[in-house]
Tab-separated table of C-alpha atoms in Angstrom:
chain	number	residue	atom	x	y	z
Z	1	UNK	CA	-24.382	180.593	239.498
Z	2	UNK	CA	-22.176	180.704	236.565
Z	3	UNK	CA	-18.654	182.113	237.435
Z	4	UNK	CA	-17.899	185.050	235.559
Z	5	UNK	CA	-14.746	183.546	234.382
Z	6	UNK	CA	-17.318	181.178	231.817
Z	7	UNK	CA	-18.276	184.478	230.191
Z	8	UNK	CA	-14.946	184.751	229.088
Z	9	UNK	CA	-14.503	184.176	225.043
Z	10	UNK	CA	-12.636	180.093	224.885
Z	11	UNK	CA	-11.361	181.526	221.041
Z	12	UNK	CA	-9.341	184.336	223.043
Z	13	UNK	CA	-7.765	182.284	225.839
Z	14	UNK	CA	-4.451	182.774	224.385
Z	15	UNK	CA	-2.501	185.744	224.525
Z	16	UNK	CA	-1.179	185.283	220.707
Z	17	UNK	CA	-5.162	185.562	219.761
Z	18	UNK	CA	-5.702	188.294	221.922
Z	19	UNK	CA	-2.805	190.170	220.394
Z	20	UNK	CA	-3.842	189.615	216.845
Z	21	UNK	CA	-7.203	190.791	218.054
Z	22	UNK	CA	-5.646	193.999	219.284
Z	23	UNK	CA	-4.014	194.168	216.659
Z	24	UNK	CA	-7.103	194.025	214.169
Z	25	UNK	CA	-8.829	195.859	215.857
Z	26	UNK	CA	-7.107	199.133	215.740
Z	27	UNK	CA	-6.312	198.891	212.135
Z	28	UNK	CA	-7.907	197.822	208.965
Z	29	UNK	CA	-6.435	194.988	206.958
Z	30	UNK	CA	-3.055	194.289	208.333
Z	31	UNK	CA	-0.278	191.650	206.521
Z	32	UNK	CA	0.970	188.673	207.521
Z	33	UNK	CA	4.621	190.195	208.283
Z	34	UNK	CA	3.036	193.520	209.925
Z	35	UNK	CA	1.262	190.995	212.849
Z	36	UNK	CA	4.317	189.230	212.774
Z	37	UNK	CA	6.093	192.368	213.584
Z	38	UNK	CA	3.708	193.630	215.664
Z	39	UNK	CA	3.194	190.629	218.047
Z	40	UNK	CA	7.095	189.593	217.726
Z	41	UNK	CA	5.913	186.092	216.642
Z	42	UNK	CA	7.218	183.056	214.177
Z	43	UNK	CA	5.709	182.567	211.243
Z	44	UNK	CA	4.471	178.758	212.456
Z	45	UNK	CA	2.895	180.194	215.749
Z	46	UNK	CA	1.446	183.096	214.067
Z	47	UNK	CA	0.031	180.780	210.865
Z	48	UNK	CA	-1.431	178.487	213.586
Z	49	UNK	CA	-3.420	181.234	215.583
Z	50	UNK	CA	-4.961	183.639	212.963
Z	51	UNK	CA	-6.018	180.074	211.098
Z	52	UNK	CA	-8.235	179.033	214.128
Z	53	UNK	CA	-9.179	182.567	214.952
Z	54	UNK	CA	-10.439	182.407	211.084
Z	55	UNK	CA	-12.350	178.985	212.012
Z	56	UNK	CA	-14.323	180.927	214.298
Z	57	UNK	CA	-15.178	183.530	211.479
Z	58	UNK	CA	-13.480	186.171	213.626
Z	59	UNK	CA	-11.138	187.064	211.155
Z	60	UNK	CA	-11.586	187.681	207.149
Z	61	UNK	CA	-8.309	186.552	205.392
Z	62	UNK	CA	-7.677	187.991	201.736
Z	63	UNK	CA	-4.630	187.200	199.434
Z	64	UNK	CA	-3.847	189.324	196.807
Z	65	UNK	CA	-0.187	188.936	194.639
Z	66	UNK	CA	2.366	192.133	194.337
Z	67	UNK	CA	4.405	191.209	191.860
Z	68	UNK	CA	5.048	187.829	192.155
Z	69	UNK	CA	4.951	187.705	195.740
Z	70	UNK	CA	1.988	186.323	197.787
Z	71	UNK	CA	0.511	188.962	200.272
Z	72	UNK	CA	-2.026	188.037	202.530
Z	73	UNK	CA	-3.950	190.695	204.553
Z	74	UNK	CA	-6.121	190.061	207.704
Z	75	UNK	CA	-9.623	191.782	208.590
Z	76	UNK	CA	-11.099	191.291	211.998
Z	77	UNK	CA	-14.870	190.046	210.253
Z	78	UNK	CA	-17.909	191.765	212.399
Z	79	UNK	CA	-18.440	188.448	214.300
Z	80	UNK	CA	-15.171	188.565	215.258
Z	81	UNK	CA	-15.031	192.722	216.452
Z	82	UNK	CA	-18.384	191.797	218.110
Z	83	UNK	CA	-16.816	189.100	219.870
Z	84	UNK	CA	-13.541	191.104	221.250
Z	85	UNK	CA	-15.521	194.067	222.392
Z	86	UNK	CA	-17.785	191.297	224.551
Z	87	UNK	CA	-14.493	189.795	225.655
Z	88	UNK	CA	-13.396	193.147	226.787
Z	89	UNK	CA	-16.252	193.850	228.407
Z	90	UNK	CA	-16.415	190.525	230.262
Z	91	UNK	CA	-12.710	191.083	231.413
Z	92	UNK	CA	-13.852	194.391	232.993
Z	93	UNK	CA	-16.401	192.736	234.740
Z	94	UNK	CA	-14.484	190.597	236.092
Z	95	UNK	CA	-12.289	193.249	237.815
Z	96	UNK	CA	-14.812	195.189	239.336
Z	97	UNK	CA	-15.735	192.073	240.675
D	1	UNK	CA	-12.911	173.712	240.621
D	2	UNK	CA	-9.846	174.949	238.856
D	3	UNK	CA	-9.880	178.167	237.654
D	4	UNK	CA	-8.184	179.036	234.483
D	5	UNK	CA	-5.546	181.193	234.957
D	6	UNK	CA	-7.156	184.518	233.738
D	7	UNK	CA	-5.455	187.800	235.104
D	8	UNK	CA	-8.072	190.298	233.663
D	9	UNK	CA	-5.646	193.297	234.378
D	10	UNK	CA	-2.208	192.193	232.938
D	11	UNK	CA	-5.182	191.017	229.403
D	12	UNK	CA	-6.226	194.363	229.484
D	13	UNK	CA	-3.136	196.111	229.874
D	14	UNK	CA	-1.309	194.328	226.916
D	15	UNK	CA	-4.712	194.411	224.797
D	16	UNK	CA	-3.927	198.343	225.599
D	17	UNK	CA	-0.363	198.265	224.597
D	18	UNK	CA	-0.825	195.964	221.641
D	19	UNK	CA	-3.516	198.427	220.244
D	20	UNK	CA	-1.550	201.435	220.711
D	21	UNK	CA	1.911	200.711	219.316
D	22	UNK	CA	0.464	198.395	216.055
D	23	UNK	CA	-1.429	201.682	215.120
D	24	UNK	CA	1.114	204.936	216.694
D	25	UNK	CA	4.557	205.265	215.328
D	26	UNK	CA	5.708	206.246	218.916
D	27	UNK	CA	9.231	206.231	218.612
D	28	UNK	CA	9.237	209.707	217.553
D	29	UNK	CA	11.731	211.382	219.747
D	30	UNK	CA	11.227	215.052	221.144
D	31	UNK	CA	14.663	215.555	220.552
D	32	UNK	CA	13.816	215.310	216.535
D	33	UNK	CA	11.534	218.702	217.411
D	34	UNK	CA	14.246	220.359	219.146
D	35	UNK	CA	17.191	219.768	216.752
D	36	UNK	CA	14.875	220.816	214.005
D	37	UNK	CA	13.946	223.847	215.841
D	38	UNK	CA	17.177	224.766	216.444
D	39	UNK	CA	17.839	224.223	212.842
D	40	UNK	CA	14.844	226.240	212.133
D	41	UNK	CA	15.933	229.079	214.166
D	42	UNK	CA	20.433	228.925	212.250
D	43	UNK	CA	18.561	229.380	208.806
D	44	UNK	CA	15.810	232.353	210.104
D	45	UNK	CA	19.163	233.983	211.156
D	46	UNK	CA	20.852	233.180	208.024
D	47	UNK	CA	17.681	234.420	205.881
D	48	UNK	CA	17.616	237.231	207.927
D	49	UNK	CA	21.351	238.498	207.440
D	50	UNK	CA	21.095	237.468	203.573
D	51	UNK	CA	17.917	239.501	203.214
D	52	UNK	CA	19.937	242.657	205.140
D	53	UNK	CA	22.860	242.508	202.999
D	54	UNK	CA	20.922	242.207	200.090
D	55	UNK	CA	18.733	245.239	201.091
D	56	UNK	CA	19.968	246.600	203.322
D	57	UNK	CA	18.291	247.386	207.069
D	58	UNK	CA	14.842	246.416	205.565
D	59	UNK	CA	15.561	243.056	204.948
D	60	UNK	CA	13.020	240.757	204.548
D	61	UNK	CA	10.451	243.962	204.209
D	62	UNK	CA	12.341	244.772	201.297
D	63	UNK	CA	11.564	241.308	199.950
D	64	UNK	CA	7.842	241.854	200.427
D	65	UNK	CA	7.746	244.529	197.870
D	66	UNK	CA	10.448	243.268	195.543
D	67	UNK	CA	10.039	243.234	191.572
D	68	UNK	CA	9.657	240.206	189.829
D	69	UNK	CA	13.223	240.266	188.946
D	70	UNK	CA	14.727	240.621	191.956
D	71	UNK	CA	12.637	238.369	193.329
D	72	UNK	CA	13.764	235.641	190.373
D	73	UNK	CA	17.450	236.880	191.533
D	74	UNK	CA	17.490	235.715	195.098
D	75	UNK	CA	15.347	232.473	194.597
D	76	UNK	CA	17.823	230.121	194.170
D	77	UNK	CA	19.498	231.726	197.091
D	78	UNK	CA	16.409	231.139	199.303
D	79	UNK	CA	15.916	227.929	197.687
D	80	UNK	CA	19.457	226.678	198.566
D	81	UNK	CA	18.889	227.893	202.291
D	82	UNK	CA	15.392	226.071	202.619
D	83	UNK	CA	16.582	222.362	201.110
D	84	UNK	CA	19.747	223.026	203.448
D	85	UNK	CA	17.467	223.366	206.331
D	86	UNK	CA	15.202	220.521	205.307
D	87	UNK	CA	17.763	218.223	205.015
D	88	UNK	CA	19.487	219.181	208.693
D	89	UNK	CA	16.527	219.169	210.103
D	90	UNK	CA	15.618	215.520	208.835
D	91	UNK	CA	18.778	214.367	209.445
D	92	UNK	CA	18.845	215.378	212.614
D	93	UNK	CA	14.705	213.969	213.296
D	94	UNK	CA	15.718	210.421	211.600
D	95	UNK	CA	19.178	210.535	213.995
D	96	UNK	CA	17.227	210.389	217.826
D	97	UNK	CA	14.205	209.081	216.405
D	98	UNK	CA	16.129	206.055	214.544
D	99	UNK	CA	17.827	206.056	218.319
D	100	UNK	CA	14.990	205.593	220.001
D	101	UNK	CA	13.211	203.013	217.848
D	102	UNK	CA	16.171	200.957	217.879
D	103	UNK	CA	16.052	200.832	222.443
D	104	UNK	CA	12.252	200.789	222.021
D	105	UNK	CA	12.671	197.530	219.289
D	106	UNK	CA	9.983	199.561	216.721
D	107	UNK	CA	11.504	199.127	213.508
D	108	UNK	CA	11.749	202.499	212.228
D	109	UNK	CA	10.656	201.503	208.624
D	110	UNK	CA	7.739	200.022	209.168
D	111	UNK	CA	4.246	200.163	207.731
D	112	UNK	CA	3.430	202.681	210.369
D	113	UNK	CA	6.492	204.233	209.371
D	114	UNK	CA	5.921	204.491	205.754
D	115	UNK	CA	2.418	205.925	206.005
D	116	UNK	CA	3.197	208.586	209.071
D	117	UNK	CA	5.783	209.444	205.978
D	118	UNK	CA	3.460	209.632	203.249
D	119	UNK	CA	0.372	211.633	205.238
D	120	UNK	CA	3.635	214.129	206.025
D	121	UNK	CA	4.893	214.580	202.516
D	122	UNK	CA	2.150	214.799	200.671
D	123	UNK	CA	0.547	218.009	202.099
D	124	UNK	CA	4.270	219.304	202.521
D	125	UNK	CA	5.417	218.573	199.169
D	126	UNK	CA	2.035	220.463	197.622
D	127	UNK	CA	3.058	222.956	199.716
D	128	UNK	CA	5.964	223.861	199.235
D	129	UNK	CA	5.087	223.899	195.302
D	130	UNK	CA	2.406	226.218	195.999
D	131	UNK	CA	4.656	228.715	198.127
D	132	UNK	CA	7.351	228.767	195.345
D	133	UNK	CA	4.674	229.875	192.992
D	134	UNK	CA	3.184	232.557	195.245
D	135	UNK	CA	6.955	233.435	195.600
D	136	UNK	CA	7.164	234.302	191.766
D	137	UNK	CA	3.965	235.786	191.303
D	138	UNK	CA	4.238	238.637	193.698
D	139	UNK	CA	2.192	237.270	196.688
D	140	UNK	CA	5.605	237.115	198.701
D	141	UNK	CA	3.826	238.088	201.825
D	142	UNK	CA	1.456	235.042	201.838
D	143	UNK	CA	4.885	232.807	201.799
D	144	UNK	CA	5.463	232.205	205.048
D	145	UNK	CA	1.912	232.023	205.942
D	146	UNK	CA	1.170	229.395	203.447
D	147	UNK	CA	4.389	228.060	204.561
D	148	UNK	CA	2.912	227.560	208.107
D	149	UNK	CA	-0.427	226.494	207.326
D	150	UNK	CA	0.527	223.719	204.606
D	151	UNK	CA	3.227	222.102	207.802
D	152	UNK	CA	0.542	222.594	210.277
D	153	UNK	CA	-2.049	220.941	207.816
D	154	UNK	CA	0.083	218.347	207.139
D	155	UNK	CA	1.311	217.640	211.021
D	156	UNK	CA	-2.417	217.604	211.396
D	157	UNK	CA	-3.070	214.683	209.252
D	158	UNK	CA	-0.601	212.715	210.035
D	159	UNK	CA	-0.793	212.692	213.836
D	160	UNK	CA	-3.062	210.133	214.030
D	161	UNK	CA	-0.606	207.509	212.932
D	162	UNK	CA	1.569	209.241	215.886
D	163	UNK	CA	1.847	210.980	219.261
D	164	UNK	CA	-1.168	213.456	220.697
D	165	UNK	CA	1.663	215.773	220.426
D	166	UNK	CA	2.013	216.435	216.607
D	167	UNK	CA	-1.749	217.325	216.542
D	168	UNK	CA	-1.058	220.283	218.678
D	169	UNK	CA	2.034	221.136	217.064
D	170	UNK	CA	-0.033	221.354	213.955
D	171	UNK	CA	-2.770	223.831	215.561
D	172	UNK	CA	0.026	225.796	216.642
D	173	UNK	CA	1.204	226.233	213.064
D	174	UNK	CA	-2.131	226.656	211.838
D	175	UNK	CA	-2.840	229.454	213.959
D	176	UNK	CA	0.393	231.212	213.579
D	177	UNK	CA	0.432	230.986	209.815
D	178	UNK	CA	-3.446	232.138	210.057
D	179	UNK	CA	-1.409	235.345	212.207
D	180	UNK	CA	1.057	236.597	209.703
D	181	UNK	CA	-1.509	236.380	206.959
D	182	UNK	CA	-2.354	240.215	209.520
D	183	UNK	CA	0.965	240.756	209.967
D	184	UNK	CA	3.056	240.203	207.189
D	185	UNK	CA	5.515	242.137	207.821
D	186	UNK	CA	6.644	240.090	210.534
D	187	UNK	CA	7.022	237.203	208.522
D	188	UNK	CA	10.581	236.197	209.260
D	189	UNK	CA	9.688	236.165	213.015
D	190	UNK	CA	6.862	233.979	212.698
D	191	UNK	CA	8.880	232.193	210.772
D	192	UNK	CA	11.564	231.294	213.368
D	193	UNK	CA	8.740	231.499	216.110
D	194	UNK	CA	6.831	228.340	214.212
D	195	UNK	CA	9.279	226.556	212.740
D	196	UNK	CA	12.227	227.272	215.634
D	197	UNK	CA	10.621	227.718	218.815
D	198	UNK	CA	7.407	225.890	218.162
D	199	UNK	CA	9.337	222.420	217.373
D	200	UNK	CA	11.635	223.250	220.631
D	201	UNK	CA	8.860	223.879	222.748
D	202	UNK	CA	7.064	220.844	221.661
D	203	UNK	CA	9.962	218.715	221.372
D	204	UNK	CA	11.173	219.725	225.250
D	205	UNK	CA	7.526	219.037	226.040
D	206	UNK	CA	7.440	215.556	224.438
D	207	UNK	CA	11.069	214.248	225.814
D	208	UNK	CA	9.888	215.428	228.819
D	209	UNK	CA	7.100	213.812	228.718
D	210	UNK	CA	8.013	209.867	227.612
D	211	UNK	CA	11.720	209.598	227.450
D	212	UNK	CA	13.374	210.984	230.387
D	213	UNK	CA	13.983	208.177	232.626
């Protein structure tokens, strides 16, 4: 039998993606320096995460300008909320054993 | 087989965490309620001795039947006393809460910050506006009423960018300002009972609650 542990989501086996899941997923649209905040991350390991999390089409980047400066807001995309809320399930699973 | 190292519980817990303090401005301190209760409570008594020198043992039923100039006569007065308690009172909230965001490590202007601001003032501001009108066109008795309702209304809306708490500090004002719309006459007390011992009550109940160690 498969272990349950293969049920698990590969795209959210780090806890930066996880985070900027969370994050995403209890609010709408959320900038670059508000996940940054949020997670207590660098810029690098934060760029690097959301871009393959936005490989996997699980989350919608838009960039807008205000002003002159560039703001970039993230979406979790429906793919990607579908794909959390199977992840959480999974992990619950996997502690009732 | 090697397992990946997957501990489903701490995931869940942090998941949990993460969710709750990227969307709750939860360094809101209890002490903000009390100091602004007790605030609340120096300028009822102030109002209230103003109101009795002014008019002697009626006071502030007096005020309820005043004439339009009289009423024009002590505004400023009673505006002067309600910006002075505003501005204690928020100088006292932004003084623990700004405390406790800083050991917590929530910046307290944030984006959370800014909009649990915004969903306060705007129904507050309109407020207030509105009272100041009903003020100077006679309804003086729907004052503190509307004064109640329009702070409740506005706690209401922006609790869900904050603690549980604020919603039912809201109610609370709700229903008392939907109270002294009946019994005007005690106005000033529901006044002080709202704005004084409603933000002490809730403020004990929230420091209570999360911050005492």
């Amino acid at each position: 039998m498969k272990h349950l542990i293969h049920t698990l989501n590969k795209a959210f086996d780090h806890r930066v993606r996880l985070g900027v899941m969370a994050v995403l997923m209890a609010n709408d649209g959320v900038s670059f320096t508000d996940l940054k905040e949020a997670l207590d991350l660098t810029d690098g390991n934060l760029a690097s995460h959301v871009a393959a999390l936005e490989k996997a089409g699980y989350v919608e980047v838009s960039k807008q300008f205000v002003g002159k400066k560039p703001n970039t807001t993230y979406t979790a995309s429906k793919d990607g909320k579908q794909a959390f809320q199977d992840h959480l399930a999974a992990l619950e699973k996997l502690l009732r054993g | 087989m090697t397992k990946p190292a997957v501990d489903p519980l701490a995931q869940l817990t942090e998941i949990r965490a993460i969710m709750e303090r990227s969307s709750r401005f939860i360094s809101l301190s209890g002490l903000s309620g009390v100091g602004a209760g007790v605030v609340a409570l120096v300028g009822s008594g102030v109002g209230h001795l103003y109101l009795k020198r002014e008019y002697g043992t009626q006071g502030f039923l007096r005020l309820l039947e005043s004439t339009e100039s009289e009423r024009t006569l002590v505004l400023p007065y009673l505006l002067l006393l309600a910006c002075g308690m505003i501005t204690a009172a928020l100088a006292v909230a932004a003084f623990f809460t700004f405390r406790r965001a800083r050991k917590a490590g929530q910046p307290l202007w944030s984006t959370l910050g800014r909009r649990l601001a915004l969903s306060l003032m705007i129904p507050l501001v309109a407020g207030g506006l509105f009272c100041i009108a009903l003020f100077l066109r006679g309804a003086v008795s729907l004052v503190v009423p509307g004064l109640l309702l329009f702070y409740g209304l506005a706690l209401l809306n922006a609790s869900k960018y904050t603690l549980d708490e604020i919603r039912w500090l809201g109610l609370t004002q709700i229903a008392l300002g939907l109270l002294t719309i009946l019994l005007p006459g005690a106005g000033l007390l529901f006044f002080a009972l709202g704005f004084g011992l409603g933000h002490i009550g809730y403020g004990l109940l929230m420091y209570n609650r999360y911050e005492r160690s």
